[in-house]
Coordinates of C-alpha atoms and ligand atoms in Angstrom, one line a residue:
Chain A
M1 CA 0.0 0.0 0.0
L2 CA 2.3 2.8 1.3
E3 CA 6.0 2.4 0.5
L4 CA 8.9 4.6 1.5
R5 CA 12.4 3.9 0.1
D6 CA 15.7 5.4 1.1
I7 CA 14.2 8.6 2.5
T8 CA 16.7 11.3 3.5
G9 CA 16.1 14.8 4.7
G10 CA 15.6 17.0 7.7
Y11 CA 15.7 20.7 8.6
G12 CA 18.2 22.6 6.5
P13 CA 21.8 21.2 7.0
A14 CA 20.7 19.1 9.9
Q15 CA 20.0 15.6 8.3
V16 CA 17.5 13.8 10.4
L17 CA 16.4 10.9 8.1
C18 CA 19.3 8.9 6.7
G19 CA 17.9 6.3 4.4
T20 CA 14.6 5.3 5.9
D21 CA 12.7 2.3 4.4
L22 CA 9.2 1.5 5.5
R23 CA 6.0 -0.2 4.2
A24 CA 2.5 0.0 5.6
E25 CA 0.0 -2.6 4.4
A26 CA -3.7 -2.2 4.1
G27 CA -5.6 -3.8 6.9
Q28 CA -2.6 -3.8 9.2
V29 CA -1.4 -1.6 12.1
T30 CA 2.3 -0.9 11.5
A31 CA 3.8 0.7 14.6
L32 CA 7.0 2.8 14.5
I33 CA 8.7 3.2 17.8
G34 CA 12.0 4.7 18.9
R35 CA 13.7 7.1 21.4
N36 CA 12.8 10.7 21.4
G37 CA 14.4 12.7 18.7
V38 CA 15.3 9.9 16.3
G39 CA 13.1 11.4 13.5
K40 CA 9.7 9.7 13.7
T41 CA 7.7 13.0 13.6
T42 CA 10.1 14.3 10.9
L43 CA 9.3 11.2 8.8
L44 CA 5.6 11.7 9.0
R45 CA 5.9 15.4 8.3
G46 CA 8.1 14.6 5.2
L47 CA 5.5 12.1 4.1
M48 CA 2.8 14.8 4.2
G49 CA 5.0 17.1 2.1
L50 CA 5.8 19.4 5.0
L51 CA 9.6 19.3 4.7
P52 CA 11.2 21.4 1.9
D53 CA 13.9 19.0 0.7
L54 CA 13.2 15.3 1.0
A55 CA 14.9 12.8 -1.2
G56 CA 14.0 9.1 -1.9
E57 CA 10.8 7.5 -3.1
I58 CA 7.3 7.5 -1.6
T59 CA 4.5 5.6 -3.4
L60 CA 0.9 4.9 -2.5
S61 CA -0.3 1.8 -4.4
G62 CA 2.3 2.6 -7.0
E63 CA 1.5 6.3 -7.3
T64 CA 4.3 8.7 -6.5
L65 CA 3.7 11.1 -3.6
L66 CA 7.1 12.7 -3.1
G67 CA 7.2 16.2 -4.4
L68 CA 3.4 16.7 -4.4
P69 CA 2.1 19.6 -2.4
T70 CA 0.5 18.7 1.0
H71 CA -3.1 19.0 -0.1
R72 CA -2.5 16.7 -3.0
I73 CA -0.9 14.1 -0.8
A74 CA -3.9 14.3 1.5
R75 CA -6.3 13.9 -1.5
A76 CA -4.3 10.9 -2.7
G77 CA -5.5 9.1 0.4
I78 CA -3.3 9.9 3.3
G79 CA -5.0 10.9 6.6
Y80 CA -2.8 12.8 9.1
V81 CA -3.3 12.8 12.9
P82 CA -0.4 15.0 14.0
E83 CA 1.6 15.2 17.2
G84 CA -0.3 17.4 19.7
R85 CA -3.6 16.8 17.8
Q86 CA -3.6 20.3 16.3
I87 CA -7.4 20.8 16.5
F88 CA -8.7 24.1 15.2
P89 CA -9.4 25.7 18.6
E90 CA -11.9 28.2 17.5
L91 CA -13.9 25.9 15.3
T92 CA -16.7 23.7 16.5
V93 CA -16.4 19.9 16.3
M94 CA -18.6 19.8 13.3
E95 CA -16.6 22.6 11.6
N96 CA -13.3 20.8 12.4
L97 CA -14.8 17.8 10.6
A98 CA -16.0 20.0 7.7
V99 CA -12.5 21.3 6.9
G100 CA -11.6 17.8 5.7
Q101 CA -14.9 17.3 3.8
R102 CA -14.5 18.8 0.3
R103 CA -17.3 16.4 -0.5
P104 CA -19.4 14.3 1.9
S105 CA -17.4 11.4 3.2
R106 CA -18.1 8.1 1.4
N107 CA -16.8 5.7 4.1
W108 CA -17.6 7.8 7.1
P109 CA -21.0 9.4 7.0
E110 CA -22.0 11.1 10.2
E111 CA -23.8 8.2 11.9
R112 CA -21.0 5.8 11.2
L113 CA -18.4 8.2 12.4
F114 CA -20.3 8.9 15.7
A115 CA -20.8 5.2 16.1
L116 CA -17.1 4.7 16.0
L117 CA -16.3 7.7 18.2
P118 CA -19.4 8.1 20.4
N119 CA -17.9 10.8 22.7
L120 CA -17.9 13.3 19.9
R121 CA -21.6 13.1 19.3
E122 CA -22.7 15.3 22.2
R123 CA -19.8 17.6 21.8
R124 CA -20.6 18.4 18.1
A125 CA -21.4 22.1 18.8
N126 CA -18.5 22.7 21.2
A127 CA -15.4 24.6 20.2
G128 CA -12.2 22.6 19.7
R129 CA -10.5 24.3 22.6
A130 CA -13.3 23.3 25.0
L131 CA -12.7 19.6 24.5
S132 CA -10.7 17.3 26.8
G133 CA -7.4 15.8 25.5
G134 CA -9.1 12.5 24.8
E135 CA -11.9 14.2 22.9
Q136 CA -9.5 16.2 21.0
Q137 CA -7.6 13.1 20.0
M138 CA -10.8 11.4 18.8
L139 CA -11.7 14.5 16.9
A140 CA -8.2 14.6 15.2
I141 CA -8.8 11.0 14.1
A142 CA -12.4 11.7 13.0
R143 CA -11.2 14.7 11.0
A144 CA -8.7 12.6 9.2
L145 CA -11.2 9.8 8.6
V146 CA -13.7 12.0 6.8
T147 CA -11.2 12.6 4.0
D148 CA -11.6 8.8 3.3
P149 CA -7.9 7.9 3.7
R150 CA -6.4 4.7 2.6
V151 CA -3.5 5.3 5.0
L152 CA -3.9 6.8 8.4
L153 CA -0.8 8.3 10.0
L154 CA -0.9 8.9 13.8
D155 CA 1.9 10.6 15.7
E156 CA 1.9 9.6 19.4
P157 CA -1.9 9.7 19.8
S158 CA -1.8 8.3 23.3
Q159 CA 0.3 11.2 24.6
G160 CA -1.3 12.6 27.8
L161 CA -4.4 10.4 27.7
A162 CA -5.9 8.5 30.6
P163 CA -5.5 4.7 30.5
M164 CA -9.2 4.3 29.8
V165 CA -9.0 6.6 26.8
V166 CA -5.9 4.7 25.5
Q167 CA -7.9 1.5 25.6
E168 CA -10.6 3.2 23.5
L169 CA -7.9 4.4 21.1
A170 CA -6.7 0.8 20.8
R171 CA -10.2 -0.4 19.9
V172 CA -10.6 2.4 17.3
L173 CA -7.3 1.6 15.6
R174 CA -8.0 -2.2 15.5
Q175 CA -11.4 -1.5 14.0
L176 CA -9.9 0.8 11.3
A177 CA -7.4 -1.8 10.3
G178 CA -10.3 -4.3 10.2
E179 CA -11.9 -2.0 7.6
G180 CA -8.9 -2.2 5.4
V181 CA -7.1 1.0 6.3
A182 CA -3.3 0.9 6.5
V183 CA -2.6 2.4 9.9
L184 CA 0.9 3.7 10.5
L185 CA 1.2 4.4 14.3
V186 CA 4.1 6.3 15.8
E187 CA 4.1 5.6 19.5
Q188 CA 6.2 5.7 22.7
N189 CA 3.6 3.8 24.6
L190 CA 4.7 0.1 24.3
R191 CA 1.5 -1.3 25.9
L192 CA -0.7 0.4 23.3
T193 CA 1.8 -0.6 20.5
E194 CA 1.8 -4.3 21.5
A195 CA -1.9 -4.3 21.9
V196 CA -2.7 -3.1 18.4
A197 CA 0.3 -3.6 16.1
D198 CA 0.7 -6.3 13.5
R199 CA 4.2 -5.2 12.7
I200 CA 6.6 -3.2 14.9
L201 CA 9.4 -1.1 13.5
I202 CA 12.2 0.5 15.5
M203 CA 13.8 3.7 14.4
A204 CA 17.2 4.9 15.5
R205 CA 19.3 7.8 14.1
G206 CA 17.0 8.3 11.1
R207 CA 17.0 4.6 10.0
I208 CA 14.7 1.6 10.6
V209 CA 16.9 -0.8 12.6
H210 CA 14.3 -3.5 13.3
D211 CA 11.3 -4.5 11.3
D212 CA 9.3 -7.6 12.2
T213 CA 6.0 -9.0 13.4
A214 CA 4.6 -8.0 16.8
A215 CA 5.1 -11.6 18.0
A216 CA 8.8 -11.5 17.0
F217 CA 9.1 -8.2 18.8
R218 CA 7.7 -9.6 22.0
A219 CA 10.0 -12.6 21.8
A220 CA 13.0 -10.4 21.7
E221 CA 11.6 -7.5 23.6
D222 CA 14.1 -7.2 26.5
D223 CA 17.0 -7.2 24.2
L224 CA 15.4 -4.7 21.7
R225 CA 14.3 -2.4 24.5
H226 CA 17.8 -2.3 25.9
R227 CA 19.5 -1.7 22.6
W228 CA 17.1 0.8 21.0
L229 CA 14.5 2.1 23.3
T230 CA 15.8 2.9 26.8
M231 CA 17.8 6.1 27.3
Chain B
M1 CA -29.9 73.4 17.5
D2 CA -30.8 71.6 20.7
P3 CA -28.2 69.2 22.1
L4 CA -30.2 66.1 21.4
T5 CA -30.7 66.9 17.8
L6 CA -27.0 67.7 17.5
F7 CA -26.1 64.5 19.1
T8 CA -28.3 62.5 16.8
L9 CA -26.9 64.1 13.7
Q10 CA -23.4 63.6 14.9
T11 CA -24.2 60.0 15.7
L12 CA -25.4 59.5 12.1
N13 CA -22.3 61.2 10.8
A14 CA -20.1 59.0 12.9
L15 CA -21.9 55.9 11.7
S16 CA -21.4 56.8 8.1
L17 CA -17.7 57.4 8.7
S18 CA -17.5 54.1 10.6
A19 CA -19.1 52.4 7.6
L20 CA -16.4 53.7 5.2
L21 CA -13.6 52.7 7.7
F22 CA -15.1 49.3 8.0
F23 CA -14.7 48.6 4.3
I24 CA -11.0 49.1 4.4
S25 CA -10.2 47.7 7.8
L26 CA -12.1 44.4 7.3
G27 CA -10.0 43.4 4.4
L28 CA -6.8 44.4 6.3
T29 CA -7.8 42.2 9.2
L30 CA -8.8 39.2 7.1
I31 CA -5.5 39.4 5.2
F32 CA -3.7 39.6 8.5
G33 CA -5.7 36.7 9.9
I34 CA -4.7 34.3 7.1
M35 CA -1.3 35.6 6.1
R36 CA 0.0 36.9 9.4
V37 CA 1.3 40.0 7.7
V38 CA 0.0 43.5 7.2
N39 CA -0.8 44.6 3.7
F40 CA 0.6 48.1 3.3
A41 CA -1.0 48.5 -0.1
H42 CA -4.5 48.4 1.4
G43 CA -4.8 52.2 1.6
A44 CA -3.6 52.5 -2.0
L45 CA -6.3 50.1 -3.1
F46 CA -8.9 52.2 -1.3
M47 CA -7.6 55.2 -3.2
L48 CA -7.6 53.3 -6.5
G49 CA -11.2 52.4 -5.9
A50 CA -12.0 56.1 -5.5
Y51 CA -10.2 57.0 -8.7
V52 CA -11.6 54.1 -10.8
G53 CA -15.1 55.0 -9.4
V54 CA -14.8 58.6 -10.4
A55 CA -13.4 57.7 -13.8
T56 CA -16.2 55.2 -14.4
Q57 CA -18.8 57.6 -13.4
T58 CA -17.3 60.3 -15.7
A59 CA -17.2 58.0 -18.6
S60 CA -20.5 56.3 -18.2
G61 CA -22.6 58.7 -16.1
S62 CA -23.6 55.9 -13.8
F63 CA -22.7 56.0 -10.1
L64 CA -23.9 52.4 -9.7
L65 CA -21.6 51.2 -12.4
S66 CA -18.7 52.9 -10.6
L67 CA -19.5 50.7 -7.5
I68 CA -19.1 47.6 -9.7
A69 CA -16.1 48.7 -11.7
A70 CA -13.9 49.8 -8.7
P71 CA -14.0 46.5 -6.7
L72 CA -13.7 44.5 -9.9
A73 CA -10.6 46.3 -11.0
A74 CA -9.1 46.0 -7.5
A75 CA -9.9 42.3 -7.3
V76 CA -8.2 41.6 -10.6
L77 CA -5.2 43.6 -9.7
G78 CA -5.1 42.0 -6.2
L79 CA -5.4 38.5 -7.6
A80 CA -2.6 39.1 -10.1
F81 CA -0.4 40.7 -7.4
E82 CA -1.0 37.8 -5.0
R83 CA -0.3 35.1 -7.6
C84 CA 2.8 36.7 -9.1
A85 CA 4.4 38.2 -6.0
L86 CA 3.0 37.5 -2.6
S87 CA 2.4 33.8 -3.0
R88 CA 6.2 33.3 -3.4
L89 CA 6.9 35.2 -0.1
Y90 CA 4.8 33.4 2.5
A91 CA 7.6 31.0 3.4
R92 CA 10.1 33.8 3.7
E93 CA 10.6 36.6 6.2
H94 CA 7.7 38.9 6.9
S95 CA 9.9 41.9 6.0
A96 CA 10.0 40.8 2.4
F97 CA 6.2 40.7 2.4
L98 CA 6.0 44.2 4.0
L99 CA 8.4 45.6 1.5
V100 CA 6.6 44.2 -1.5
T101 CA 3.2 45.5 -0.4
F102 CA 4.8 48.8 0.4
G103 CA 6.2 48.8 -3.1
L104 CA 2.8 48.2 -4.5
A105 CA 1.4 51.1 -2.6
L106 CA 4.0 53.4 -4.1
A107 CA 3.6 52.0 -7.6
L108 CA -0.1 52.4 -7.4
T109 CA 0.1 56.0 -6.2
E110 CA 2.5 56.8 -9.1
A111 CA 0.4 55.0 -11.6
I112 CA -2.7 57.0 -10.5
R113 CA -0.7 60.3 -10.7
L114 CA 0.4 59.4 -14.3
I115 CA -3.1 58.4 -15.4
W116 CA -5.3 61.0 -13.6
G117 CA -2.9 63.7 -12.7
A118 CA -2.2 65.3 -9.3
D119 CA -5.5 67.2 -8.8
A120 CA -8.2 65.8 -6.6
R121 CA -11.3 64.6 -8.3
Q122 CA -14.7 64.3 -6.9
A123 CA -17.5 62.0 -7.8
E124 CA -20.9 63.6 -8.6
L125 CA -23.8 61.9 -6.9
P126 CA -26.9 61.2 -9.0
D127 CA -29.9 63.4 -8.1
S128 CA -31.6 60.5 -6.4
L129 CA -28.7 60.2 -3.9
S130 CA -27.8 63.8 -3.5
G131 CA -30.9 64.9 -1.7
I132 CA -31.5 65.5 1.9
V133 CA -33.9 64.1 4.5
F134 CA -35.1 65.8 7.7
V135 CA -33.9 64.3 10.9
M136 CA -35.5 65.9 13.9
D137 CA -36.4 68.8 11.6
E138 CA -32.7 69.3 10.5
P139 CA -31.5 68.5 7.0
F140 CA -29.3 65.5 6.6
P141 CA -27.7 64.1 3.4
I142 CA -29.4 60.9 2.2
Y143 CA -26.1 59.6 0.9
R144 CA -24.7 59.4 4.4
L145 CA -27.7 57.3 5.5
L146 CA -27.0 55.1 2.4
L147 CA -23.4 54.7 3.6
I148 CA -24.6 53.4 6.9
G149 CA -26.9 50.9 5.2
A150 CA -24.0 49.8 2.9
G151 CA -21.7 49.3 5.8
L152 CA -24.3 47.3 7.7
A153 CA -25.1 45.2 4.6
C154 CA -21.3 44.6 4.0
A155 CA -20.9 43.5 7.6
L156 CA -23.8 41.1 7.5
L157 CA -22.8 39.6 4.1
C158 CA -19.2 39.1 5.2
W159 CA -20.3 37.6 8.5
A160 CA -22.6 35.2 6.7
G161 CA -19.8 34.4 4.2
L162 CA -17.4 33.7 7.0
Q163 CA -19.8 31.5 8.9
R164 CA -21.8 29.8 6.1
T165 CA -19.6 29.3 3.1
R166 CA -16.8 26.8 2.5
L167 CA -14.4 29.6 1.6
G168 CA -15.3 31.3 4.9
L169 CA -14.7 28.0 6.8
L170 CA -11.3 27.5 5.1
L171 CA -10.3 31.1 5.8
R172 CA -11.1 30.6 9.5
A173 CA -9.3 27.2 9.6
A174 CA -6.2 28.5 7.7
S175 CA -6.1 31.5 10.0
Q176 CA -5.8 29.1 13.0
N177 CA -3.6 26.4 11.5
P178 CA -2.6 26.6 7.8
T179 CA -0.6 23.4 7.9
M180 CA -3.5 21.3 9.2
T181 CA -5.9 22.9 6.7
A182 CA -3.6 21.8 3.9
A183 CA -3.0 18.3 5.4
L184 CA -6.8 17.8 5.3
G185 CA -6.8 18.2 1.5
N186 CA -7.3 22.0 1.0
D187 CA -5.3 24.2 -1.3
V188 CA -4.4 26.9 1.2
G189 CA -2.7 28.9 -1.6
R190 CA -5.9 29.3 -3.4
V191 CA -7.8 30.3 -0.2
R192 CA -5.2 33.0 0.4
A193 CA -5.5 34.3 -3.2
A194 CA -9.3 34.4 -3.0
V195 CA -9.2 36.2 0.3
F196 CA -6.6 38.7 -0.8
A197 CA -8.6 39.5 -4.0
M198 CA -11.9 39.9 -2.0
A199 CA -10.2 42.1 0.6
C200 CA -8.8 44.3 -2.2
A201 CA -12.3 44.5 -3.7
L202 CA -13.8 45.5 -0.4
A203 CA -11.2 48.3 0.1
A204 CA -11.9 49.6 -3.5
L205 CA -15.6 49.5 -2.9
G206 CA -15.1 51.6 0.2
G207 CA -13.0 54.0 -1.9
A208 CA -15.7 54.3 -4.6
L209 CA -18.3 54.9 -1.9
A210 CA -16.1 57.5 -0.3
A211 CA -15.4 59.4 -3.5
P212 CA -18.5 61.6 -3.4
L213 CA -17.7 62.7 0.2
L214 CA -13.9 62.7 0.5
S215 CA -13.0 63.2 -3.2
A216 CA -10.2 61.1 -4.8
S217 CA -6.8 62.6 -4.1
L218 CA -3.3 61.2 -3.9
G219 CA -3.1 61.5 -0.1
L220 CA -6.3 59.5 0.4
G221 CA -4.5 56.1 0.6
S222 CA -2.0 57.0 3.3
N223 CA -4.6 58.9 5.4
V224 CA -7.1 56.1 5.5
I225 CA -4.6 53.3 6.1
I226 CA -3.5 54.8 9.3
D227 CA -7.1 54.8 10.6
A228 CA -7.4 51.3 9.4
F229 CA -4.3 50.2 11.3
V230 CA -5.6 51.8 14.4
I231 CA -8.9 50.0 14.0
V232 CA -7.3 46.6 13.5
M233 CA -5.1 47.1 16.5
I234 CA -8.1 48.2 18.7
G235 CA -10.3 45.3 17.5
G236 CA -7.6 42.6 17.6
M237 CA -5.7 41.5 14.6
G238 CA -7.7 39.0 12.5
S239 CA -11.0 39.5 14.4
F240 CA -14.2 40.3 12.5
L241 CA -16.2 41.5 15.5
G242 CA -13.2 43.5 16.7
T243 CA -12.9 45.2 13.3
A244 CA -16.6 46.2 13.5
A245 CA -16.2 47.5 17.0
G246 CA -13.0 49.3 16.2
S247 CA -14.5 51.0 13.1
L248 CA -17.4 52.2 15.3
L249 CA -15.0 53.5 18.1
V250 CA -12.7 55.3 15.7
G251 CA -15.7 56.7 13.6
F252 CA -17.3 58.1 16.8
A253 CA -14.0 59.3 18.3
Q254 CA -13.1 61.2 15.1
T255 CA -16.6 62.6 14.5
F256 CA -17.3 63.8 18.0
G257 CA -13.6 64.8 18.5
N258 CA -13.7 67.0 15.4
Y259 CA -16.8 68.7 16.7
Y260 CA -16.1 69.2 20.4
A261 CA -12.3 69.4 20.4
P262 CA -11.0 69.8 16.9
E263 CA -7.4 70.5 18.0
L264 CA -7.4 67.1 19.8
A265 CA -9.2 65.1 17.3
L266 CA -6.2 63.4 15.7
G267 CA -4.7 62.6 19.1
M268 CA -8.0 61.2 20.2
T269 CA -7.8 58.2 17.8
Y270 CA -4.3 57.3 19.1
A271 CA -5.3 57.9 22.7
L272 CA -8.2 55.5 22.2
M273 CA -5.9 52.9 20.7
I274 CA -3.4 53.2 23.6
A275 CA -6.1 53.0 26.2
V276 CA -7.5 49.9 24.6
L277 CA -4.1 48.2 24.2
V278 CA -3.1 49.0 27.8
V279 CA -6.2 47.2 29.1
R280 CA -6.2 44.5 26.5
P281 CA -2.8 44.1 24.7
G282 CA -4.3 41.8 22.0
G283 CA -7.1 44.3 21.2
L284 CA -10.8 44.1 22.2
F285 CA -11.4 40.7 20.5
G286 CA -7.9 39.5 19.9
R287 CA -5.6 37.0 21.5
V288 CA -2.0 37.7 22.4
E289 CA 0.2 35.2 20.7
Ligands
ADP301 N1 11.6 22.3 13.3 C1 12.8 21.8 13.5 N2 14.0 22.4 13.1 C2 15.2 21.8 13.3 N3 15.3 20.7 13.9 C3 14.3 20.0 14.3 C4 12.9 20.5 14.1 N4 12.0 19.6 14.6 C5 12.8 18.5 15.0 N5 14.1 18.8 14.9 C6 15.2 17.8 15.2 O1 15.1 16.7 14.4 C7 15.3 15.5 15.2 C8 14.2 14.6 15.1 O2 13.0 15.1 15.7 P1 11.6 14.4 15.6 O3 11.4 14.0 14.3 O4 10.7 15.3 16.3 O5 11.9 13.1 16.6 P2 10.8 12.1 17.2 O6 9.5 12.4 16.7 O7 11.3 10.8 16.8 O8 10.9 12.3 18.7 C9 15.6 16.0 16.6 O9 17.0 16.0 16.8 C10 15.1 17.4 16.7 O10 15.8 18.2 17.5
MG302 MG1 7.8 13.1 17.7

C-alpha cells in the first residue's frame, strides 16, 4: 500500500532521516517506535509534504507522492493525525470535521463516524479548545477519517491520555485496520503498541533498525528495548 | 440646534464614517488573519477604488456602475499581485512581504498620478442620492444614510460568508492552522489568493463609496490606512467582530472629537488605541500570541 524507500532529509543542513525504508500494508497496524528525537515525527511530516527538501521514493499503491504539495498528498488518500492533535481551537467539532470534507465522506458518514467515536456526538457544537485531551484526540482521528484515507498516520496519539482513553484508542485503531485502512502508528507507549500492532518497526538515528511482526518483537523485547528504546 | 438633535446628527455622521472605515479595515484584518502580515498596499487600493469610481462615473454617467467597476478592478489587480508576487513570499521573512506590499502602494500611487494627474477629483452623486432628508427637523444628506446601510449590509454579508460558506470556513481554519488545513486536503494557496482578492475588492468598494464625500486625491490612501491600522489594533488582529467594534469606536471618536475638540481630534484616535491596548494588549477581541 504505502511504501517509502531510502528517505533522506531534515531541517536545512541538519540531516534527520538517513535512508529510511518503510512499508505500511492495508488492513494492518504498522507501529513505528524509537527514542525521542530519532526522527519519527520528521518522517511523518516529510510524508505529508511538509519538509522542503526530502529525497527518496514515496509511493501509495504505485502512485508517486514525493514532491506533491501537502493538499495533493492528503487527497491521494493519506490521513494525518499529527503530534499534539492540532485541532482548530476556534472551530466547533462539526466545523473541524467539515474542513476535511471537500465532499461528503463516502466511508464515514456522520452516523457511522459517531458510532465509531461516540464521545464526539454530544460535543458536536462545542469549540475545539473546549474539548478534553481525549476528545481532541478522537476529533483529530475523525477529522482525518472524513477525508476517506487509505492510509492513516498517527503521531503519538496516546500522549497525555488517561488509560481508559488509551484503551478506547486501541479499539478504534483495530477497527480501522479491520476496515482495510493501512494504519501507521508512531508511539512511545509500548503497551498500546503491543496491543494493536501487526508489525513493529524501530527507528534509530534516522533509520529503521528493526522490522518484524509483533510476536517477534515480544519474543526479543528485552534485548530490543535495551538496545534501541531505553535512554 | 438643541443638544439632542446635534447628538443625533453627529451619531449619524459617525456611523457613516464608521461604515467607510469598516470597508478598508475588514480586508486588512482578514489578510492579517490568514497571512500573518500587514498589507501596506491596502490604503492605495482604497484610493484606487475612489479614482476608478470617479473615472467610471465620468465615462458612463452611472454611479452604480462605478460601484461595480472599482471593486472588480481591484480584485483583478489584487489577484494578479498575490499570484505573481506575494504567494512566493509566505515561506520567507515577513519583512519581504511588507516591502513588496509597500512597493505596490508606491507604484499604485505613481500610476494614479500618471493616469489621472495630481489634482483631486470628486464623484458627482446622481440626483436621487444627493438629496436631503429631515432628521428631527434638521436637513441631513441621504447619501450618508445610504453609507450606513451599505456598511451594515457589508458587515452582515461578510459575516454570513465567513460563517456559512466553504471559503469562509477554510479562511477561519487556515487563520488558525494553515498546515493542518492543507493536510486535510485543502489548497491553502488558493484560499489566500481568493481572500486577498476579495479584501482588495472591499477596500476599493469603500473608496468608490467615499469618492463623493472625500474626493479622490493622492493622499487618500495614506490617510485612510493609518485609521485602518488603528482600528485593526483596537479590535484585535484578525478578528471580524473586533474590526466592526474598532470601526465604530474610531468613527465616533473622530466625528465627535472633530466637533467638540478639533485640536485634539487626531490625538484622540491614538489615545483611544493606547487606552484599549493598555487594558487588552491583544485588542478588544484579539488573542495575544
Ligand atoms: N523544526 C525543526 N527544526 C530543526 N530541527 C528539528 C525540528 N524539529 C525537530 N528537529 C530535530 O530533528 C530531530 C528529530 O526530531 P523528531 O522527528 O521530532 O523526533 P521524534 O518524533 O522521533 O521524537 C531531533 O533531533 C530534533 O531536535
Ligand atoms: Mg515526535
